[in-house]
PDB file of C-alpha atoms in Angstrom:
ATOM      1  CA  UNK A 296      11.123 -44.708 -12.142  1.00 88.00           C
ATOM      2  CA  UNK A 297       9.812 -41.664 -13.255  1.00 92.00           C
ATOM      3  CA  UNK A 298      12.748 -39.703 -15.600  1.00 95.00           C
ATOM      4  CA  UNK A 299      11.836 -36.159 -17.313  1.00 97.00           C
ATOM      5  CA  UNK A 300      13.787 -34.439 -19.676  1.00 97.00           C
ATOM      6  CA  UNK A 301      13.621 -30.996 -20.890  1.00 98.00           C
ATOM      7  CA  UNK A 302      14.463 -29.653 -24.143  1.00 98.00           C
ATOM      8  CA  UNK A 303      14.033 -26.626 -26.234  1.00 98.00           C
ATOM      9  CA  UNK A 304      15.916 -23.774 -24.442  1.00 97.00           C
ATOM     10  CA  UNK A 305      18.054 -21.237 -25.999  1.00 97.00           C
ATOM     11  CA  UNK A 306      18.839 -18.022 -26.803  1.00 98.00           C
ATOM     12  CA  UNK A 307      16.548 -15.749 -28.299  1.00 98.00           C
ATOM     13  CA  UNK A 308      15.871 -12.151 -28.387  1.00 98.00           C
ATOM     14  CA  UNK A 309      13.220 -10.284 -26.815  1.00 98.00           C
ATOM     15  CA  UNK A 310       9.748 -10.500 -28.608  1.00 97.00           C
ATOM     16  CA  UNK A 311      10.974 -14.408 -29.622  1.00 98.00           C
ATOM     17  CA  UNK A 312       9.493 -17.440 -29.330  1.00 98.00           C
ATOM     18  CA  UNK A 313      10.352 -20.635 -28.033  1.00 98.00           C
ATOM     19  CA  UNK A 314       8.982 -24.167 -27.525  1.00 98.00           C
ATOM     20  CA  UNK A 315      10.058 -26.148 -24.348  1.00 98.00           C
ATOM     21  CA  UNK A 316       9.645 -29.974 -24.144  1.00 98.00           C
ATOM     22  CA  UNK A 317       9.647 -32.535 -21.464  1.00 98.00           C
ATOM     23  CA  UNK A 318       9.927 -36.346 -22.769  1.00 96.00           C
ATOM     24  CA  UNK A 319       8.313 -38.031 -20.064  1.00 94.00           C
ATOM     25  CA  UNK A 320       9.340 -41.929 -18.725  1.00 92.00           C
ATOM     26  CA  UNK A 321       8.134 -44.298 -16.236  1.00 89.00           C
ATOM     27  CA  UNK A 322       4.830 -41.867 -15.277  1.00 79.00           C
ATOM     28  CA  UNK A 323       2.290 -43.742 -13.509  1.00 79.00           C
ATOM     29  CA  UNK A 324      -1.170 -43.456 -13.985  1.00 78.00           C
ATOM     30  CA  UNK A 325      -1.077 -41.474 -10.102  1.00 81.00           C
ATOM     31  CA  UNK A 326       0.972 -38.494 -11.362  1.00 83.00           C
ATOM     32  CA  UNK A 327      -1.547 -36.657 -13.004  1.00 87.00           C
ATOM     33  CA  UNK A 328      -0.342 -33.203 -12.278  1.00 91.00           C
ATOM     34  CA  UNK A 329       1.952 -31.773 -14.945  1.00 94.00           C
ATOM     35  CA  UNK A 330       3.827 -28.514 -14.318  1.00 96.00           C
ATOM     36  CA  UNK A 331       6.441 -25.969 -15.403  1.00 98.00           C
ATOM     37  CA  UNK A 332       8.551 -24.273 -13.063  1.00 98.00           C
ATOM     38  CA  UNK A 333      11.374 -21.271 -13.548  1.00 98.00           C
ATOM     39  CA  UNK A 334      14.099 -20.499 -11.593  1.00 98.00           C
ATOM     40  CA  UNK A 335      16.124 -17.257 -12.050  1.00 97.00           C
ATOM     41  CA  UNK A 336      19.312 -16.220 -10.698  1.00 92.00           C
ATOM     42  CA  UNK A 337      19.233 -15.199  -7.248  1.00 94.00           C
ATOM     43  CA  UNK A 338      15.641 -16.085  -6.762  1.00 96.00           C
ATOM     44  CA  UNK A 339      13.445 -18.584  -5.746  1.00 96.00           C
ATOM     45  CA  UNK A 340      11.855 -21.411  -7.936  1.00 97.00           C
ATOM     46  CA  UNK A 341       8.539 -20.146  -9.015  1.00 97.00           C
ATOM     47  CA  UNK A 342       5.280 -21.609 -10.618  1.00 97.00           C
ATOM     48  CA  UNK A 343       4.956 -21.084 -14.403  1.00 98.00           C
ATOM     49  CA  UNK A 344       2.065 -22.976 -15.277  1.00 97.00           C
ATOM     50  CA  UNK A 345       0.724 -27.053 -14.722  1.00 96.00           C
ATOM     51  CA  UNK A 346      -2.394 -29.489 -16.503  1.00 95.00           C
ATOM     52  CA  UNK A 347      -3.733 -32.527 -15.747  1.00 90.00           C
ATOM     53  CA  UNK A 348      -2.519 -35.256 -17.542  1.00 87.00           C
ATOM     54  CA  UNK A 349      -5.867 -37.165 -17.625  1.00 86.00           C
ATOM     55  CA  UNK A 350      -8.489 -34.305 -19.381  1.00 86.00           C
ATOM     56  CA  UNK A 351      -5.703 -31.479 -20.075  1.00 88.00           C
ATOM     57  CA  UNK A 352      -7.335 -28.954 -17.761  1.00 92.00           C
ATOM     58  CA  UNK A 353      -4.899 -25.981 -17.694  1.00 94.00           C
ATOM     59  CA  UNK A 354      -3.758 -23.205 -15.206  1.00 95.00           C
ATOM     60  CA  UNK A 355      -1.198 -20.415 -15.407  1.00 96.00           C
ATOM     61  CA  UNK A 356       0.639 -18.078 -12.847  1.00 96.00           C
ATOM     62  CA  UNK A 357      -0.628 -14.543 -13.169  1.00 95.00           C
ATOM     63  CA  UNK A 358       2.578 -13.193 -14.764  1.00 93.00           C
ATOM     64  CA  UNK A 359       2.078 -15.192 -17.986  1.00 94.00           C
ATOM     65  CA  UNK A 360      -0.590 -13.212 -19.286  1.00 84.00           C
ATOM     66  CA  UNK A 361      -1.323 -15.320 -22.073  1.00 88.00           C
ATOM     67  CA  UNK A 362       2.067 -15.513 -23.504  1.00 96.00           C
ATOM     68  CA  UNK A 363       2.614 -19.049 -22.157  1.00 97.00           C
ATOM     69  CA  UNK A 364       0.688 -22.167 -23.382  1.00 98.00           C
ATOM     70  CA  UNK A 365       0.951 -25.282 -21.661  1.00 97.00           C
ATOM     71  CA  UNK A 366       0.091 -28.488 -23.572  1.00 96.00           C
ATOM     72  CA  UNK A 367       0.564 -32.062 -23.285  1.00 94.00           C
ATOM     73  CA  UNK A 368       0.642 -35.352 -25.913  1.00 93.00           C
ATOM     74  CA  UNK A 369      -0.263 -38.426 -24.280  1.00 88.00           C
ATOM     75  CA  UNK A 370       0.530 -40.609 -26.947  1.00 90.00           C
ATOM     76  CA  UNK A 371       4.117 -39.326 -26.767  1.00 93.00           C
ATOM     77  CA  UNK A 372       4.388 -38.873 -23.203  1.00 92.00           C
ATOM     78  CA  UNK A 373       5.482 -35.572 -23.516  1.00 95.00           C
ATOM     79  CA  UNK A 374       4.717 -32.177 -22.362  1.00 96.00           C
ATOM     80  CA  UNK A 375       5.304 -28.789 -23.900  1.00 98.00           C
ATOM     81  CA  UNK A 376       5.806 -25.120 -23.036  1.00 98.00           C
ATOM     82  CA  UNK A 377       5.154 -22.598 -26.063  1.00 98.00           C
ATOM     83  CA  UNK A 378       6.341 -19.127 -24.884  1.00 97.00           C
ATOM     84  CA  UNK A 379       6.070 -16.251 -26.989  1.00 97.00           C
ATOM     85  CA  UNK A 380       6.935 -12.579 -26.758  1.00 97.00           C
ATOM     86  CA  UNK A 381       9.629 -13.271 -24.192  1.00 97.00           C
ATOM     87  CA  UNK A 382      11.148 -10.431 -22.244  1.00 96.00           C
ATOM     88  CA  UNK A 383      14.718 -10.246 -20.535  1.00 97.00           C
ATOM     89  CA  UNK A 384      12.674 -11.364 -17.051  1.00 95.00           C
ATOM     90  CA  UNK A 385      11.911 -14.324 -18.295  1.00 97.00           C
ATOM     91  CA  UNK A 386      15.330 -15.644 -18.229  1.00 98.00           C
ATOM     92  CA  UNK A 387      15.289 -18.901 -16.358  1.00 98.00           C
ATOM     93  CA  UNK A 388      16.046 -22.051 -16.206  1.00 98.00           C
ATOM     94  CA  UNK A 389      13.136 -23.760 -16.955  1.00 98.00           C
ATOM     95  CA  UNK A 390      11.875 -27.452 -15.119  1.00 98.00           C
ATOM     96  CA  UNK A 391       9.275 -29.339 -16.180  1.00 97.00           C
ATOM     97  CA  UNK A 392       7.613 -31.414 -13.090  1.00 96.00           C
ATOM     98  CA  UNK A 393       4.935 -34.285 -12.206  1.00 95.00           C
ATOM     99  CA  UNK A 394       3.255 -34.792  -9.091  1.00 91.00           C
ATOM    100  CA  UNK A 395       0.005 -36.983  -7.699  1.00 89.00           C
ATOM    101  CA  UNK A 396      -3.070 -35.232  -6.692  1.00 80.00           C
ATOM    102  CA  UNK A 397      -5.932 -33.104  -7.695  1.00 78.00           C
ATOM    103  CA  UNK A 398      -5.736 -29.695  -9.147  1.00 81.00           C
ATOM    104  CA  UNK A 399      -4.276 -26.878  -9.311  1.00 87.00           C
ATOM    105  CA  UNK A 400      -0.450 -27.485  -7.561  1.00 90.00           C
ATOM    106  CA  UNK A 401       1.303 -23.930  -7.711  1.00 93.00           C
ATOM    107  CA  UNK A 402       3.867 -25.078  -5.244  1.00 93.00           C
ATOM    108  CA  UNK A 403       7.163 -26.938  -5.991  1.00 94.00           C
ATOM    109  CA  UNK A 404       6.817 -29.204  -2.744  1.00 93.00           C
ATOM    110  CA  UNK A 405       3.867 -30.374  -4.202  1.00 92.00           C
ATOM    111  CA  UNK A 406       5.598 -32.304  -7.366  1.00 94.00           C
ATOM    112  CA  UNK A 407       7.549 -35.413  -6.905  1.00 94.00           C
ATOM    113  CA  UNK A 408       9.763 -35.591  -9.960  1.00 95.00           C
ATOM    114  CA  UNK A 409      11.790 -33.201 -11.569  1.00 97.00           C
ATOM    115  CA  UNK A 410      13.903 -32.558 -14.989  1.00 97.00           C
ATOM    116  CA  UNK A 411      17.207 -31.261 -15.265  1.00 97.00           C
ATOM    117  CA  UNK A 412      15.899 -27.631 -16.491  1.00 98.00           C
ATOM    118  CA  UNK A 413      16.697 -25.776 -19.366  1.00 98.00           C
ATOM    119  CA  UNK A 414      18.414 -22.797 -19.700  1.00 98.00           C
ATOM    120  CA  UNK A 415      16.170 -19.699 -21.525  1.00 98.00           C
ATOM    121  CA  UNK A 416      18.288 -16.726 -22.144  1.00 98.00           C
ATOM    122  CA  UNK A 417      16.447 -13.755 -23.472  1.00 98.00           C
ATOM    123  CA  UNK A 418      18.527 -10.528 -24.427  1.00 97.00           C
ATOM    124  CA  UNK A 419      16.964  -7.263 -24.860  1.00 93.00           C
TER     125      UNK A 419
END
């Protein structure tokens, strides 16, 4: 069974940085898509960034504007999201997810397995 566990969230001041991690176990070859989503209070879950496990092609939501970098470490079965120049609007629970199929995958229902999320809170 595929399991994802996020870590690295926390409370940070505006302008600060965080590196979110996602440890993956039980991943199968077909689960080539990896992604980060976020959900702020009262809002729908939104796509942040995605990456292909094989090949490493990446794609981002427009709002990331170069502040977010997604990466993966195949040997460690881990996914990362580096977030710089954090803003209060970035406050949300951040989720990693995986699913089958080709790229890009920007809709939450295109992902099959999800982590429990890690809270990021940015103070002004």
